[in-house]
């Protein structure tokens, strides 16, 4: 699809973006403002108690980031007026009905004006508290879908999920939808409302026992992992995202809906400039561990594929899907956005890239001295990993 088609579609459109302070949401908002200043309105939903605190978050956590450097340079002194005219911050909470938008006039205005809803709100911690993950990733998807259905002018609803709702499988994985109650391992009995009741009952039990905040947090994390593994998912994150997809599919009706499933999202490839990332994300922790000399071994197959995708490519895919499916309801519009089939990156390549880059650009310790790096010892089995740990650490600890 040509860029002109996307630009033409965005012109004079009103778009709601949830999770506006998130990584992908910021990149999406930046791209819209940079390439199409004639967008009508961007409603950016931020979790906040009121408009004042939401506005503070908007300027510190969104527009205050280096990501917006290019668009600020493009518009110069007119950037502030562009934001004032085109962007409306919305204090809310996707874990609540009507997205927690308390201002009834604002809600009615949004329902009358919005053309596109983009749901990017999520918690991506693999071992998140089950109550938190269920509220944001599962019931959040439900409430955003219901909100989108109330938008009288809606052309398309984009829900961003993850490819890893498919679990740990080998080979070609098709873009199949999840039906209500469907599980990865075929175990029957998955009921989303029942999962919510299990969470509530566990929290009540912890309160009766006088559990501390730390004990409650640990118990909720353990509960999420336990419930995920009962039905075949490896962690709380992908389990709750899969249930979110089930609710979107169940509730969307004839609304034009697209589910985007990216793989491991990394820093930007080109737009607005190469290499922008925020915090330590996904595979970034491996790079940091290696660069600081703390990662000396790695358990895995060097021929295995690391299915990564740059964040700006995910955003481009979302925009193309918006145009392709606007006012085009289909049974199951699902796109898995990754690199493994077309342009695979293998762990052996990551190792080579790491050695080359951090040799030329070494990480410096607190004294300012460069940290030398070398080849990481790759262990191909748990038995070899146990031997390595015993020889390198346990034996010396015992001595």
Coordinates of C-alpha atoms in Angstrom, one line a residue:
X1 CA 0.0 0.0 0.0
X2 CA 1.3 3.5 -0.9
X3 CA 2.0 6.1 1.7
X4 CA -0.4 8.4 -0.1
X5 CA -3.3 6.1 0.7
X6 CA -2.5 6.2 4.4
X7 CA -2.0 10.0 4.4
X8 CA -5.3 10.4 2.6
X9 CA -7.1 8.1 5.1
X10 CA -5.7 10.0 8.2
X11 CA -6.7 13.4 6.9
X12 CA -9.6 14.8 8.9
X13 CA -9.9 11.7 11.0
X14 CA -10.5 11.6 14.8
X15 CA -8.6 8.8 16.5
X16 CA -8.7 7.5 20.0
X17 CA -5.5 5.9 21.3
X18 CA -5.6 4.0 24.7
X19 CA -2.4 3.5 26.8
X20 CA -1.1 6.7 25.3
X21 CA 2.0 6.8 27.5
X22 CA 3.1 3.3 26.3
X23 CA 5.9 2.5 24.0
X24 CA 4.0 1.8 20.8
X25 CA 1.3 4.4 21.5
X26 CA 3.9 7.2 21.6
X27 CA 5.4 6.0 18.3
X28 CA 1.9 5.8 16.7
X29 CA 1.0 9.3 17.9
X30 CA 4.3 10.8 16.8
X31 CA 3.9 9.3 13.3
X32 CA 0.4 10.6 12.8
X33 CA 1.4 14.1 13.9
X34 CA 4.5 14.1 11.8
X35 CA 3.1 12.7 8.5
X36 CA -0.4 14.1 8.6
X37 CA -0.9 17.5 10.4
X38 CA -4.4 17.6 8.9
X39 CA -5.6 14.8 11.2
X40 CA -8.7 16.2 12.9
X41 CA -8.1 15.1 16.5
X42 CA -6.1 12.6 18.5
X43 CA -7.8 11.6 21.8
X44 CA -5.0 10.2 24.0
X45 CA -6.3 8.2 26.9
X46 CA -4.1 8.3 30.0
X47 CA -4.6 6.7 33.4
X48 CA -5.1 9.7 35.7
X49 CA -7.4 11.0 38.4
X50 CA -8.2 14.2 36.6
X51 CA -7.5 16.4 33.5
X52 CA -4.6 18.3 35.3
X53 CA -2.7 15.2 36.2
X54 CA -3.4 13.6 32.8
X55 CA -2.0 16.8 31.1
X56 CA 1.1 16.6 33.3
X57 CA 1.7 13.0 32.3
X58 CA 1.1 13.9 28.6
X59 CA 3.8 16.5 28.6
X60 CA 6.3 14.6 30.7
X61 CA 5.8 11.0 29.5
X62 CA 4.8 11.6 25.9
X63 CA 5.8 14.9 24.3
X64 CA 8.7 15.4 26.6
X65 CA 10.5 12.3 25.1
X66 CA 13.3 12.5 22.6
X67 CA 11.1 10.5 20.3
X68 CA 9.3 13.8 19.3
X69 CA 12.5 15.6 18.4
X70 CA 12.0 15.2 14.6
X71 CA 8.4 16.4 14.7
X72 CA 9.3 19.3 16.9
X73 CA 12.1 20.3 14.4
X74 CA 9.6 20.0 11.5
X75 CA 7.0 22.4 13.0
X76 CA 9.4 24.5 15.0
X77 CA 7.6 27.2 17.0
X78 CA 4.2 25.9 15.7
X79 CA 4.5 22.6 17.5
X80 CA 2.8 23.8 20.6
X81 CA -0.1 25.2 18.7
X82 CA -0.4 22.0 16.7
X83 CA -0.6 20.0 19.9
X84 CA -3.2 22.4 21.3
X85 CA -5.3 22.1 18.2
X86 CA -5.0 18.4 17.4
X87 CA -4.5 16.6 20.7
X88 CA -7.0 16.1 23.5
X89 CA -5.8 14.3 26.6
X90 CA -8.5 12.1 28.2
X91 CA -8.1 11.1 31.9
X92 CA -9.5 7.6 32.2
X93 CA -8.9 3.9 33.0
X94 CA -9.5 1.1 30.6
X95 CA -10.2 -1.3 33.5
X96 CA -13.5 0.6 34.0
X97 CA -16.7 0.8 32.0
X98 CA -16.7 3.7 29.5
X99 CA -12.9 3.7 30.0
X100 CA -13.3 5.6 33.2
X101 CA -14.2 8.8 31.4
X102 CA -16.1 10.7 34.1
X103 CA -17.0 13.8 32.0
X104 CA -20.3 12.8 30.4
X105 CA -20.1 15.7 27.8
X106 CA -16.7 14.5 26.8
X107 CA -17.9 10.9 26.5
X108 CA -20.8 12.0 24.2
X109 CA -18.4 14.1 22.1
X110 CA -16.0 11.2 21.7
X111 CA -18.8 8.8 20.7
X112 CA -20.0 11.3 18.1
X113 CA -16.6 12.1 16.6
X114 CA -14.3 9.1 16.7
X115 CA -13.5 7.4 13.4
X116 CA -10.8 5.0 14.6
X117 CA -10.1 3.4 18.0
X118 CA -6.6 2.0 18.6
X119 CA -6.2 -0.1 21.8
X120 CA -2.6 -0.2 22.9
X121 CA -3.1 -0.2 26.6
X122 CA -1.5 -3.3 28.2
X123 CA 0.7 -4.6 30.9
X124 CA 3.5 -6.6 29.4
X125 CA 5.2 -8.1 32.4
X126 CA 5.3 -11.8 32.0
X127 CA 4.7 -12.5 35.7
X128 CA 2.4 -9.6 36.4
X129 CA 0.0 -9.8 39.3
X130 CA -3.0 -11.8 38.0
X131 CA -5.5 -9.2 39.2
X132 CA -3.7 -6.4 37.4
X133 CA -3.1 -8.4 34.2
X134 CA -6.7 -9.6 34.1
X135 CA -8.0 -6.1 34.6
X136 CA -5.9 -4.5 31.9
X137 CA -5.2 -7.1 29.3
X138 CA -8.5 -9.0 29.5
X139 CA -11.3 -6.8 30.8
X140 CA -9.6 -3.7 29.4
X141 CA -10.0 -5.2 25.9
X142 CA -13.7 -5.8 26.7
X143 CA -14.3 -2.2 27.8
X144 CA -12.4 -0.7 24.9
X145 CA -14.4 -2.9 22.5
X146 CA -17.7 -1.8 24.1
X147 CA -16.6 1.8 24.0
X148 CA -15.7 1.5 20.3
X149 CA -19.2 0.1 19.5
X150 CA -20.8 3.2 20.9
X151 CA -18.9 5.4 18.4
X152 CA -21.5 6.2 15.8
X153 CA -18.9 7.2 13.1
X154 CA -16.5 4.4 13.7
X155 CA -14.7 3.1 10.7
X156 CA -12.3 0.5 12.3
X157 CA -11.1 -0.8 15.6
X158 CA -7.5 -1.9 16.0
X159 CA -6.7 -4.1 19.0
X160 CA -3.0 -4.8 19.5
X161 CA -2.2 -8.2 21.1
X162 CA 0.9 -10.4 20.9
X163 CA 2.0 -13.3 18.7
X164 CA 2.8 -15.2 21.8
X165 CA -0.9 -15.8 22.6
X166 CA -0.2 -18.8 20.3
X167 CA 2.0 -20.3 23.1
X168 CA 5.2 -22.3 22.7
X169 CA 4.8 -24.1 19.3
X170 CA 7.1 -24.9 16.5
X171 CA 6.6 -24.6 12.7
X172 CA 4.1 -22.4 10.9
X173 CA 1.6 -20.8 13.2
X174 CA -1.6 -19.6 11.5
X175 CA -3.4 -16.3 12.2
X176 CA -6.3 -18.1 13.9
X177 CA -8.8 -16.5 16.3
X178 CA -9.5 -17.6 19.8
X179 CA -13.1 -18.5 20.6
X180 CA -14.5 -18.1 24.0
X181 CA -13.2 -20.9 26.3
X182 CA -10.6 -22.2 23.8
X183 CA -7.4 -23.3 25.4
X184 CA -3.9 -24.2 24.1
X185 CA -3.8 -27.6 25.6
X186 CA -7.4 -28.6 25.1
X187 CA -8.3 -28.5 28.8
X188 CA -12.0 -27.6 29.1
X189 CA -13.5 -25.2 31.6
X190 CA -11.9 -21.8 30.9
X191 CA -14.4 -19.2 31.8
X192 CA -13.3 -15.6 32.0
X193 CA -15.9 -14.5 34.5
X194 CA -14.9 -17.5 36.7
X195 CA -11.3 -16.3 36.5
X196 CA -12.3 -13.0 37.8
X197 CA -14.2 -14.6 40.7
X198 CA -11.1 -16.7 41.5
X199 CA -9.0 -13.5 41.7
X200 CA -11.6 -11.8 43.9
X201 CA -11.9 -14.8 46.2
X202 CA -8.1 -15.1 46.6
X203 CA -7.9 -11.4 47.4
X204 CA -10.6 -11.7 50.0
X205 CA -8.8 -14.7 51.6
X206 CA -5.5 -12.7 51.7
X207 CA -7.3 -9.8 53.4
X208 CA -8.8 -12.1 56.0
X209 CA -5.4 -13.5 56.7
X210 CA -3.9 -10.0 57.1
X211 CA -1.4 -10.6 54.3
X212 CA 1.1 -7.8 53.7
X213 CA 1.3 -5.9 50.4
X214 CA 4.4 -8.0 49.5
X215 CA 2.7 -11.3 50.4
X216 CA -0.4 -10.2 48.3
X217 CA 1.8 -9.3 45.4
X218 CA 3.6 -12.6 45.4
X219 CA 0.4 -14.6 45.8
X220 CA -1.2 -12.8 42.9
X221 CA 1.8 -13.5 40.7
X222 CA 1.8 -17.1 41.6
X223 CA -1.9 -17.4 41.0
X224 CA -1.5 -15.9 37.5
X225 CA 1.2 -18.4 36.5
X226 CA -0.7 -21.3 37.9
X227 CA -3.9 -20.4 36.0
X228 CA -2.0 -19.8 32.8
X229 CA -0.3 -23.2 32.9
X230 CA -3.5 -25.1 33.7
X231 CA -4.7 -24.1 30.2
X232 CA -1.4 -24.4 28.3
X233 CA 0.0 -20.8 28.3
X234 CA 3.5 -20.2 29.6
X235 CA 2.9 -17.0 31.6
X236 CA 0.3 -14.6 32.9
X237 CA 0.9 -12.0 30.1
X238 CA 0.1 -14.1 27.1
X239 CA -2.8 -15.9 29.0
X240 CA -4.6 -12.6 29.8
X241 CA -3.9 -11.3 26.3
X242 CA -5.4 -14.4 24.7
X243 CA -8.5 -14.0 26.9
X244 CA -8.6 -10.4 25.8
X245 CA -8.7 -11.5 22.2
X246 CA -11.6 -13.9 23.0
X247 CA -13.7 -11.0 24.4
X248 CA -12.9 -8.8 21.4
X249 CA -14.0 -11.6 19.0
X250 CA -17.1 -12.3 21.1
X251 CA -18.3 -8.6 21.5
X252 CA -17.3 -7.0 18.2
X253 CA -20.4 -8.0 16.3
X254 CA -20.4 -6.4 12.8
X255 CA -17.8 -3.7 13.8
X256 CA -14.8 -3.6 11.5
X257 CA -12.1 -5.0 13.8
X258 CA -8.4 -5.9 13.3
X259 CA -6.2 -7.8 15.8
X260 CA -2.5 -7.0 15.4
X261 CA -0.1 -9.6 16.9
X262 CA 3.5 -8.4 16.9
X263 CA 6.4 -10.6 18.0
X264 CA 9.3 -9.2 20.1
X265 CA 9.0 -5.5 19.6
X266 CA 12.4 -3.7 19.6
X267 CA 13.7 -0.2 19.0
X268 CA 12.8 1.8 15.9
X269 CA 14.3 0.9 12.5
X270 CA 13.9 4.2 10.6
X271 CA 11.1 6.4 12.0
X272 CA 11.4 9.0 13.4
X273 CA 15.0 8.0 13.6
X274 CA 16.8 4.6 14.1
X275 CA 17.3 3.1 17.5
X276 CA 14.8 4.8 19.7
X277 CA 13.7 2.7 22.6
X278 CA 12.4 3.3 26.1
X279 CA 13.8 1.5 29.2
X280 CA 15.0 -2.1 29.1
X281 CA 12.6 -4.0 27.0
X282 CA 12.4 -7.7 25.9
X283 CA 15.8 -8.7 24.4
X284 CA 17.3 -5.4 25.6
X285 CA 18.0 -7.1 29.0
X286 CA 20.3 -9.6 27.2
X287 CA 22.2 -6.8 25.6
X288 CA 22.7 -4.9 28.8
X289 CA 23.6 -8.1 30.7
X290 CA 26.2 -8.9 28.1
X291 CA 27.6 -5.4 27.8
X292 CA 28.1 -5.0 31.5
X293 CA 29.9 -8.4 31.7
X294 CA 27.2 -10.0 33.8
X295 CA 25.9 -12.4 31.2
X296 CA 28.7 -15.0 30.7
X297 CA 26.6 -17.9 29.5
X298 CA 23.4 -18.5 27.6
X299 CA 21.2 -21.5 27.5
X300 CA 19.7 -22.0 24.0
X301 CA 20.1 -23.1 20.4
X302 CA 22.3 -20.8 18.4
X303 CA 20.4 -21.7 15.3
X304 CA 17.1 -20.7 16.9
X305 CA 15.3 -17.7 15.5
X306 CA 14.8 -14.6 17.6
X307 CA 11.5 -13.3 16.1
X308 CA 12.0 -9.5 16.5
X309 CA 10.2 -6.6 14.8
X310 CA 11.1 -2.9 15.0
X311 CA 8.5 -0.8 16.7
X312 CA 8.0 1.6 13.7
X313 CA 7.3 -1.4 11.5
X314 CA 4.5 -2.5 13.9
X315 CA 3.0 1.0 13.8
X316 CA 3.2 1.0 10.0
X317 CA 1.4 -2.3 9.9
X318 CA -1.3 -0.9 12.2
X319 CA -1.8 2.1 9.8
X320 CA -2.0 -0.1 6.7
X321 CA -4.5 -2.4 8.5
X322 CA -6.6 0.7 9.4
X323 CA -6.9 1.7 5.8
X324 CA -7.4 -1.8 4.4
X325 CA -10.3 -2.7 6.9
X326 CA -12.0 0.7 7.3
X327 CA -15.8 0.0 7.0
X328 CA -14.8 -3.6 5.8
X329 CA -16.1 -5.9 8.5
X330 CA -14.6 -9.4 8.2
X331 CA -15.0 -12.5 10.3
X332 CA -11.4 -12.7 11.5
X333 CA -8.9 -10.0 10.5
X334 CA -5.7 -11.0 12.3
X335 CA -2.2 -10.0 11.4
X336 CA 0.9 -11.5 13.0
X337 CA 3.7 -9.0 12.5
X338 CA 7.2 -10.5 12.8
X339 CA 10.4 -11.3 10.9
X340 CA 11.0 -15.0 11.3
X341 CA 9.6 -16.1 7.9
X342 CA 10.9 -13.2 5.7
X343 CA 14.1 -12.0 7.4
X344 CA 15.0 -14.3 10.4
X345 CA 17.5 -13.3 13.0
X346 CA 19.3 -16.2 14.7
X347 CA 20.8 -16.2 18.2
X348 CA 24.2 -16.8 16.6
X349 CA 23.8 -13.5 14.7
X350 CA 22.9 -11.7 17.9
X351 CA 26.0 -13.0 19.6
X352 CA 28.2 -11.8 16.7
X353 CA 26.4 -8.4 16.7
X354 CA 27.0 -8.0 20.4
X355 CA 30.7 -8.8 20.2
X356 CA 31.2 -6.4 17.3
X357 CA 29.2 -3.5 18.7
X358 CA 30.4 -3.6 22.3
X359 CA 34.0 -4.1 21.3
X360 CA 33.8 -0.9 19.3
X361 CA 31.5 0.9 21.8
X362 CA 32.2 -0.6 25.2
X363 CA 30.0 -0.1 28.2
X364 CA 31.8 1.8 30.9
X365 CA 31.7 1.0 34.6
X366 CA 31.1 3.4 37.5
X367 CA 34.8 4.4 37.3
X368 CA 34.6 5.2 33.7
X369 CA 36.7 2.3 32.5
X370 CA 35.5 0.3 29.5
X371 CA 34.2 -3.2 30.1
X372 CA 35.8 -5.8 27.9
X373 CA 33.5 -8.4 26.3
X374 CA 34.0 -11.7 24.5
X375 CA 32.1 -14.6 23.2
X376 CA 29.4 -15.9 25.5
X377 CA 29.5 -19.6 26.4
X378 CA 26.4 -21.1 24.7
X379 CA 24.9 -24.2 26.5
X380 CA 22.6 -26.4 24.5
X381 CA 21.0 -28.5 27.3
X382 CA 20.0 -28.2 30.9
X383 CA 22.6 -30.8 31.8
X384 CA 25.4 -28.7 30.3
X385 CA 24.0 -25.7 32.1
X386 CA 24.0 -27.5 35.4
X387 CA 27.6 -28.6 34.9
X388 CA 28.7 -25.1 33.9
X389 CA 27.1 -23.6 37.0
X390 CA 28.6 -26.3 39.3
X391 CA 32.1 -25.8 38.0
X392 CA 32.0 -22.0 37.7
X393 CA 30.1 -21.1 40.9
X394 CA 28.9 -23.9 43.2
X395 CA 32.3 -25.5 43.7
X396 CA 33.8 -22.2 44.7
X397 CA 30.9 -21.3 46.9
X398 CA 31.3 -24.6 48.8
X399 CA 35.0 -24.0 49.2

